Coordinates of N, CA and C in Angstrom, one line a residue:
Chain J
M1 N 0.8 -1.2 0.1 CA 0.0 0.0 -0.1 C 0.8 1.4 0.0
K2 N 1.9 1.2 0.8 CA 2.8 2.4 0.9 C 3.4 2.5 -0.3
H3 N 3.7 1.5 -1.2 CA 4.7 1.7 -2.6 C 3.5 2.3 -3.5
I4 N 2.1 2.0 -3.4 CA 1.2 2.5 -4.5 C 1.0 4.0 -4.1
V5 N 0.9 4.2 -2.7 CA 0.9 6.0 -2.5 C 2.0 6.6 -3.1
K6 N 3.4 5.9 -2.8 CA 4.4 6.5 -3.3 C 4.5 6.9 -4.9
I7 N 3.8 6.1 -5.5 CA 3.9 5.9 -7.2 C 2.9 6.9 -7.2
I8 N 1.7 6.9 -6.9 CA 0.6 8.1 -7.0 C 1.2 9.4 -6.8
T9 N 1.8 9.5 -5.4 CA 2.2 10.9 -5.1 C 3.1 11.6 -6.2
L10 N 3.9 10.5 -6.7 CA 5.3 11.1 -7.9 C 4.1 11.3 -9.5
L11 N 3.3 10.5 -9.4 CA 2.7 10.8 -10.7 C 1.9 12.3 -10.4
V12 N 1.1 12.4 -9.6 CA 0.4 13.8 -9.3 C 1.7 14.9 -9.2
T13 N 2.6 14.8 -8.7 CA 3.9 15.7 -8.8 C 4.3 16.1 -10.2
I14 N 4.4 15.0 -11.0 CA 5.0 15.2 -12.4 C 3.8 16.0 -13.2
C15 N 2.6 15.5 -12.9 CA 1.4 16.2 -13.4 C 1.3 17.7 -13.1
A16 N 1.5 17.9 -11.9 CA 1.4 19.4 -11.5 C 2.6 20.3 -11.9
L17 N 3.9 19.5 -12.1 CA 5.0 20.2 -12.5 C 4.7 20.7 -14.0
W18 N 4.1 19.8 -14.8 CA 3.9 19.9 -16.4 C 2.8 20.8 -16.4
M19 N 1.9 20.9 -15.6 CA 0.6 21.7 -15.8 C 1.0 23.3 -15.6
G20 N 1.9 23.2 -14.3 CA 2.8 24.6 -13.9 C 3.7 25.2 -15.3
L21 N 4.5 24.1 -16.1 CA 5.2 24.8 -17.1 C 4.3 25.0 -18.3
L22 N 3.2 24.5 -18.5 CA 2.2 24.9 -19.6 C 1.8 26.5 -19.2
Q23 N 1.2 26.5 -17.9 CA 0.5 27.7 -17.4 C 1.6 29.0 -17.5
M24 N 3.0 28.6 -17.3 CA 3.8 30.0 -17.5 C 4.7 29.8 -18.9
S25 N 3.8 29.2 -19.7 CA 4.4 29.2 -21.1 C 5.8 28.7 -21.4
F26 N 6.4 27.8 -20.6 CA 7.6 27.5 -20.6 C 7.3 26.2 -21.8
A27 N 6.5 25.7 -21.7 CA 6.3 24.3 -22.6 C 5.5 24.7 -23.6
P28 N 5.4 24.4 -24.9 CA 4.5 24.8 -26.0 C 3.1 24.3 -25.8
S29 N 2.2 24.8 -25.6 CA 0.8 24.4 -25.4 C 0.2 23.6 -26.4
S30 N 0.5 23.8 -27.8 CA 0.3 22.4 -29.0 C 1.0 21.5 -28.6
H31 N 1.8 21.2 -27.7 CA 2.6 19.7 -27.3 C 2.1 19.2 -26.0
T32 N 0.8 19.9 -25.6 CA 0.3 19.0 -24.3 C 0.3 17.8 -24.0
W33 N -0.1 17.1 -25.0 CA -0.4 15.8 -24.5 C 1.0 14.8 -25.2
L34 N 1.3 15.7 -26.4 CA 2.7 15.0 -27.2 C 3.7 14.8 -26.1
L35 N 4.5 15.6 -25.5 CA 5.6 15.7 -24.7 C 5.8 14.8 -23.7
P36 N 4.6 14.6 -22.9 CA 4.5 13.8 -21.9 C 4.5 12.0 -22.4
I37 N 3.6 12.0 -23.6 CA 3.6 10.6 -23.9 C 5.1 10.3 -24.4
Y38 N 5.6 11.3 -25.1 CA 6.9 11.2 -25.4 C 7.9 10.6 -24.6
F39 N 7.9 11.2 -23.4 CA 8.7 10.9 -22.3 C 8.6 9.7 -21.9
T40 N 7.2 9.2 -21.8 CA 6.7 8.1 -21.4 C 7.4 6.7 -22.3
V41 N 7.3 7.2 -23.5 CA 7.6 6.1 -24.4 C 9.2 6.1 -24.2
L42 N 10.0 7.1 -24.2 CA 11.1 7.1 -23.9 C 11.7 6.1 -22.8
L43 N 10.8 6.4 -21.7 CA 11.0 5.6 -20.5 C 11.1 4.2 -20.7
G44 N 10.0 3.9 -21.3 CA 9.6 2.3 -21.7 C 10.9 1.9 -22.5
C45 N 11.1 2.5 -23.7 CA 12.2 2.2 -24.5 C 13.5 1.9 -23.4
Y46 N 13.8 3.0 -22.6 CA 15.0 2.8 -21.9 C 15.2 1.4 -21.0
G47 N 13.8 1.1 -20.4 CA 13.7 0.1 -19.6 C 13.8 -1.3 -20.6
L48 N 13.3 -1.3 -21.7 CA 13.6 -2.3 -22.4 C 15.0 -2.4 -23.0
L49 N 15.9 -1.4 -23.4 CA 17.0 -1.4 -23.5 C 17.9 -2.1 -22.2
M50 N 17.8 -1.6 -21.1 CA 18.2 -2.1 -20.2 C 18.2 -3.6 -19.8
V51 N 17.1 -4.1 -20.0 CA 16.4 -5.6 -20.0 C 17.5 -6.5 -20.8
G52 N 17.3 -6.0 -22.2 CA 18.2 -6.7 -23.1 C 19.4 -6.6 -23.0
V53 N 20.3 -5.5 -22.6 CA 21.8 -5.4 -22.2 C 22.1 -6.4 -21.2
G54 N 21.2 -6.4 -20.1 CA 21.3 -7.2 -19.1 C 21.3 -8.6 -19.3
L55 N 20.3 -9.2 -20.4 CA 20.4 -10.4 -20.8 C 21.6 -10.5 -21.4
M56 N 21.9 -9.9 -22.3 CA 23.2 -10.0 -23.2 C 24.6 -10.3 -22.4
R57 N 24.6 -9.5 -21.1 CA 25.6 -9.7 -20.3 C 25.4 -10.7 -18.8
L58 N 24.4 -11.3 -19.1 CA 24.0 -12.3 -18.0 C 25.1 -13.2 -17.6
P59 N 26.0 -13.5 -16.4 CA 26.7 -14.6 -16.6 C 26.1 -15.9 -16.1
T60 N 26.7 -17.1 -16.8 CA 26.1 -18.1 -16.7 C 27.0 -19.0 -15.8
C61 N 28.1 -18.9 -15.7 CA 29.2 -19.4 -14.3 C 29.1 -21.0 -14.8
P62 N 29.7 -21.3 -15.7 CA 29.4 -23.0 -16.3 C 30.2 -23.8 -15.4
R63 N 31.8 -23.0 -14.8 CA 32.3 -24.1 -14.0 C 31.7 -24.3 -12.8
E64 N 30.9 -23.2 -11.9 CA 30.1 -23.4 -10.7 C 29.3 -24.4 -11.0
A65 N 28.3 -24.1 -12.2 CA 27.3 -25.2 -12.6 C 27.7 -26.6 -12.7
A66 N 28.7 -26.6 -13.2 CA 29.3 -28.2 -13.0 C 29.7 -28.8 -11.9
L67 N 30.3 -27.8 -10.8 CA 30.7 -28.2 -9.4 C 29.1 -28.4 -8.7
L68 N 28.1 -27.7 -9.0 CA 27.0 -27.7 -8.3 C 26.2 -29.1 -8.7
Q69 N 26.5 -29.6 -10.0 CA 25.7 -30.7 -10.5 C 26.7 -32.0 -9.6
Q70 N 27.8 -31.8 -9.8 CA 28.8 -32.8 -9.2 C 28.2 -33.0 -7.7
F71 N 28.2 -31.9 -6.8 CA 27.6 -31.8 -5.6 C 26.4 -32.6 -5.3
C72 N 25.3 -32.3 -6.2 CA 24.3 -32.9 -6.2 C 24.3 -34.6 -6.4
M73 N 24.9 -34.8 -7.1 CA 25.2 -36.3 -7.5 C 25.8 -37.1 -6.4
N74 N 26.8 -36.3 -5.7 CA 27.3 -36.9 -4.7 C 26.5 -37.1 -3.4
L75 N 25.7 -36.1 -3.2 CA 24.7 -36.1 -2.2 C 23.6 -37.0 -2.3
E76 N 23.1 -37.3 -3.7 CA 22.1 -38.3 -4.0 C 22.7 -39.9 -3.5
E77 N 24.2 -40.1 -4.0 CA 24.7 -41.1 -3.5 C 24.9 -41.5 -2.1
A78 N 25.1 -40.4 -1.4 CA 25.2 -40.7 0.0 C 24.1 -40.8 0.6
S79 N 23.0 -40.0 0.2 CA 21.7 -40.3 1.0 C 21.0 -41.5 0.7
S80 N 21.2 -42.1 -0.8 CA 20.8 -43.5 -1.0 C 21.5 -44.6 -0.3
S81 N 22.8 -44.4 -0.1 CA 23.5 -45.6 0.7 C 23.2 -45.4 2.2
Y82 N 22.8 -44.2 2.7 CA 22.4 -44.0 3.9 C 21.1 -44.7 4.2
A83 N 20.2 -44.5 3.4 CA 18.7 -44.9 3.3 C 18.9 -46.2 3.4
S84 N 19.7 -46.9 2.6 CA 19.7 -48.6 2.5 C 20.2 -49.0 3.8
S85 N 21.3 -48.4 4.4 CA 21.7 -49.1 5.7 C 21.0 -49.1 6.6
V86 N 20.0 -47.9 6.8 CA 19.1 -47.7 7.6 C 18.0 -48.5 7.5
V87 N 17.5 -48.8 6.2 CA 16.5 -50.2 6.2 C 17.0 -51.3 6.6
S88 N 18.3 -51.6 6.3 CA 18.7 -52.9 6.6 C 19.0 -53.0 8.1
A89 N 19.3 -51.9 8.6 CA 19.4 -52.1 10.3 C 18.1 -52.3 10.9
L90 N 17.2 -51.6 10.1 CA 15.8 -51.6 10.9 C 15.3 -53.0 10.6
A91 N 15.2 -53.6 9.4 CA 15.2 -54.9 9.0 C 15.7 -55.7 9.9
G92 N 16.5 -55.7 10.2 CA 17.5 -56.8 11.1 C 17.1 -56.7 12.6
H93 N 16.7 -55.3 13.0 CA 16.5 -55.1 14.4 C 14.7 -56.0 14.7
F94 N 14.0 -55.6 13.5 CA 12.4 -56.2 13.7 C 12.4 -57.6 13.2
G95 N 13.5 -57.9 12.4 CA 13.5 -59.7 11.9 C 14.0 -60.3 13.0
S96 N 14.7 -60.2 13.9 CA 14.9 -60.9 15.1 C 14.0 -60.6 16.2
Chain V
M1 N 22.4 -22.6 -24.4 CA 21.4 -21.7 -23.2 C 21.9 -20.2 -23.3
E2 N 23.3 -20.0 -23.4 CA 23.8 -18.7 -23.2 C 23.7 -18.0 -24.3
L3 N 23.8 -18.6 -25.6 CA 23.5 -18.3 -27.1 C 22.2 -17.5 -26.9
A4 N 21.0 -18.5 -26.5 CA 19.9 -17.9 -26.4 C 19.6 -16.9 -25.8
D5 N 19.9 -16.6 -24.6 CA 19.9 -15.4 -23.8 C 20.6 -14.3 -24.5
R6 N 21.5 -14.5 -25.4 CA 22.4 -13.4 -25.8 C 21.6 -12.8 -26.8
A7 N 20.9 -13.8 -27.8 CA 20.1 -13.3 -29.0 C 18.6 -12.7 -28.5
V8 N 18.3 -13.3 -27.7 CA 16.9 -12.7 -27.1 C 17.1 -11.1 -26.4
G9 N 18.4 -10.9 -25.7 CA 18.8 -9.7 -25.3 C 19.3 -8.9 -26.3
F10 N 19.8 -9.2 -27.6 CA 20.0 -8.4 -28.7 C 18.8 -8.0 -29.3
L11 N 18.1 -9.0 -29.4 CA 16.6 -8.6 -30.0 C 15.8 -7.5 -29.4
L12 N 15.7 -7.8 -28.1 CA 15.1 -6.6 -27.1 C 15.7 -5.2 -27.5
S13 N 17.2 -5.2 -27.4 CA 17.6 -4.0 -27.5 C 17.6 -3.3 -29.0
V14 N 17.6 -4.2 -30.1 CA 17.2 -3.8 -31.2 C 15.9 -3.1 -31.3
I15 N 15.0 -4.0 -30.7 CA 13.6 -3.4 -31.0 C 13.5 -2.1 -30.2
S16 N 13.8 -1.9 -29.0 CA 14.1 -0.6 -28.2 C 14.5 0.6 -28.9
L17 N 15.6 0.4 -29.5 CA 16.5 1.3 -30.3 C 15.9 1.9 -31.6
S18 N 15.1 0.7 -32.0 CA 14.2 1.0 -33.4 C 13.0 1.9 -33.0
I19 N 12.3 1.5 -31.9 CA 11.2 2.2 -31.5 C 11.4 3.7 -31.2
F20 N 12.5 3.7 -30.4 CA 13.1 5.1 -30.0 C 13.5 5.9 -31.0
T21 N 14.1 5.4 -32.0 CA 14.7 6.3 -33.2 C 13.3 6.8 -34.2
Y22 N 12.5 5.6 -34.5 CA 11.3 5.8 -35.1 C 10.7 6.9 -34.7
Y23 N 10.3 6.8 -33.0 CA 9.2 7.7 -32.3 C 10.0 9.1 -32.3
T24 N 11.3 9.2 -32.1 CA 12.0 10.4 -31.9 C 11.9 11.3 -33.2
F25 N 12.0 10.8 -34.1 CA 12.1 11.2 -35.8 C 10.8 12.0 -35.8
W26 N 9.8 11.0 -35.7 CA 8.3 11.3 -36.0 C 7.7 12.4 -34.9
V27 N 8.0 12.5 -33.9 CA 7.6 13.5 -32.8 C 8.6 14.7 -33.0
I28 N 9.9 14.5 -32.6 CA 10.7 15.8 -32.8 C 11.1 16.5 -34.0
I29 N 11.3 15.5 -34.8 CA 12.3 16.1 -36.0 C 11.3 16.4 -37.2
L30 N 10.4 15.6 -37.4 CA 9.3 15.6 -38.6 C 8.5 17.1 -38.6
P31 N 7.9 17.5 -37.6 CA 7.5 18.8 -37.5 C 8.3 19.9 -38.3
F32 N 9.6 19.8 -38.1 CA 10.6 20.9 -38.6 C 10.9 20.7 -40.1
V33 N 10.3 19.7 -40.8 CA 10.9 19.2 -42.1 C 9.4 19.6 -42.8
D34 N 9.8 20.2 -44.2 CA 8.9 20.9 -45.2 C 7.6 19.7 -45.4
T35 N 6.5 20.1 -45.4 CA 5.3 19.1 -45.6 C 5.6 18.3 -47.1
D36 N 5.9 18.9 -48.0 CA 6.3 18.2 -49.6 C 7.8 17.3 -49.5
H37 N 8.2 16.9 -48.5 CA 9.6 16.4 -48.4 C 9.1 14.8 -48.4
F38 N 10.0 14.0 -49.1 CA 9.6 12.3 -49.5 C 9.5 11.9 -48.1
I39 N 9.9 12.2 -47.0 CA 10.3 11.3 -45.9 C 8.9 11.4 -45.1
H40 N 8.1 12.3 -45.4 CA 6.6 12.4 -44.7 C 5.8 10.9 -45.3
K41 N 6.2 10.4 -46.2 CA 5.3 9.2 -46.7 C 5.8 8.1 -45.9
Y42 N 7.0 8.2 -45.1 CA 7.2 6.7 -44.3 C 6.7 6.9 -42.9
F43 N 6.0 8.2 -42.8 CA 5.4 8.2 -41.4 C 3.9 8.4 -41.3
L44 N 3.1 7.9 -40.2 CA 1.8 8.1 -40.3 C 1.6 9.8 -39.9
P45 N 0.3 10.2 -39.9 CA -0.1 11.6 -39.4 C 0.0 11.7 -38.0
Q46 N 0.7 12.6 -37.6 CA 1.0 13.0 -36.2 C -0.2 12.8 -35.1
E47 N -1.5 12.9 -35.6 CA -2.3 12.4 -34.4 C -2.2 10.8 -34.1
Y48 N -1.4 10.0 -34.7 CA -1.2 8.6 -34.4 C 0.0 8.4 -33.6
A49 N 0.5 9.3 -33.3 CA 1.8 9.7 -32.3 C 1.3 9.6 -30.7
I50 N 0.1 10.1 -30.7 CA -0.7 10.1 -29.3 C -1.5 8.9 -29.4
L51 N -2.4 8.3 -30.4 CA -3.1 7.5 -30.3 C -2.4 6.3 -30.1
I52 N -1.5 5.6 -30.7 CA -1.0 4.4 -30.8 C 0.0 4.0 -29.2
P53 N 0.5 5.1 -28.7 CA 0.9 4.8 -27.4 C -0.2 4.9 -26.2
I54 N -1.1 5.5 -26.3 CA -2.2 5.5 -25.6 C -3.0 4.2 -25.5
F55 N -3.2 3.6 -26.9 CA -3.9 2.5 -27.1 C -3.2 1.3 -26.6
A56 N -1.9 1.6 -26.9 CA -0.7 0.5 -26.2 C -0.9 0.4 -24.9
G57 N -0.7 1.7 -24.1 CA -1.0 1.7 -22.7 C -2.3 0.9 -22.1
V58 N -3.3 1.5 -22.7 CA -4.5 0.9 -22.3 C -4.8 -0.8 -22.5
V59 N -4.0 -1.3 -23.6 CA -4.1 -2.6 -23.8 C -3.2 -3.3 -22.7
L60 N -1.9 -2.7 -22.4 CA -1.0 -3.3 -21.7 C -1.7 -3.2 -19.8
L61 N -2.6 -2.3 -19.6 CA -3.1 -2.1 -18.3 C -4.2 -3.1 -18.3
S62 N -5.1 -3.2 -19.2 CA -6.1 -4.2 -19.4 C -5.5 -5.5 -19.2
F63 N -4.6 -5.9 -20.1 CA -4.0 -7.2 -19.6 C -3.5 -7.5 -18.3
L64 N -2.9 -6.3 -17.8 CA -2.5 -6.7 -16.3 C -3.4 -7.0 -15.3
C65 N -4.7 -6.3 -15.6 CA -5.8 -6.3 -14.7 C -6.3 -7.8 -14.8
L66 N -6.5 -8.0 -15.8 CA -7.0 -9.4 -16.3 C -6.4 -10.6 -15.4
F67 N -5.0 -10.6 -16.1 CA -4.1 -11.4 -15.3 C -4.0 -11.5 -13.6
I68 N -3.8 -10.2 -13.2 CA -4.3 -10.0 -11.5 C -5.3 -10.6 -11.0
G69 N -6.4 -10.4 -11.8 CA -7.9 -11.0 -11.4 C -7.9 -12.4 -11.7
F70 N -7.3 -13.0 -12.6 CA -7.3 -14.4 -13.1 C -6.4 -15.0 -11.8
V71 N -5.5 -14.6 -11.4 CA -4.6 -15.3 -10.3 C -5.2 -15.1 -9.0
M72 N -6.1 -14.2 -8.7 CA -6.6 -14.2 -7.6 C -7.7 -15.1 -7.5
L73 N -8.4 -15.2 -8.7 CA -9.5 -16.2 -8.5 C -9.1 -17.7 -8.2
K74 N -7.9 -17.8 -9.1 CA -7.3 -19.3 -8.9 C -6.9 -19.7 -7.7
S75 N -6.2 -18.4 -6.9 CA -5.8 -18.6 -5.6 C -7.1 -18.9 -4.6
K76 N -8.3 -18.3 -5.1 CA -9.1 -18.5 -4.0 C -9.9 -19.7 -4.2
K77 N -10.0 -20.3 -5.5 CA -10.4 -21.7 -5.9 C -9.8 -22.5 -5.0
K78 N -8.4 -22.3 -5.0 CA -7.4 -23.5 -4.3 C -7.8 -23.4 -2.9
K79 N -7.7 -22.1 -2.3 CA -8.3 -22.1 -0.9 C -9.7 -22.8 -0.5
K80 N -10.5 -22.7 -1.3 CA -11.8 -23.4 -0.9 C -11.7 -24.6 -1.1
A81 N -10.8 -25.7 -2.1 CA -10.6 -26.9 -2.4 C -10.1 -27.6 -1.0
Q82 N -9.0 -26.7 -0.4 CA -8.5 -27.0 0.8 C -9.4 -27.2 1.9

């Protein structure tokens, strides 16, 4: 809820600033809607560009991936051997 | 896998740069070019520079609201089933 209030406050501030600029004739009134929409599209393009660049530079760490896979295999082997020893011990205990 | 990530990232960057270039040319530069210049035939009328982004924004917002509503209904159904 706090974040929504922050975002709404920011939007209202930007709208008030833009209306103030229009009233004081610092911004051309012929571009009342065009310039805010242009800057919004610019922001969207910037976000998309950052996502694309981030994806291109994403590190995959192949050595660490191989080490992790080896670790998981070792863990699987160790747990299966532990489980079989527990089962055999229980069978021996209840069998006798 | 790495190549696929790089390809998708490159595609996104190219799309964003193309949209930025085309839209900047359309909105900022074209009003200063003579109306009888040949470049005007590659761009839609200026009104569409406002209509297309607004339409895209409304579609995106509608899709987001639909998705959120769908997820909320699904989670409510799951809670009822439990």
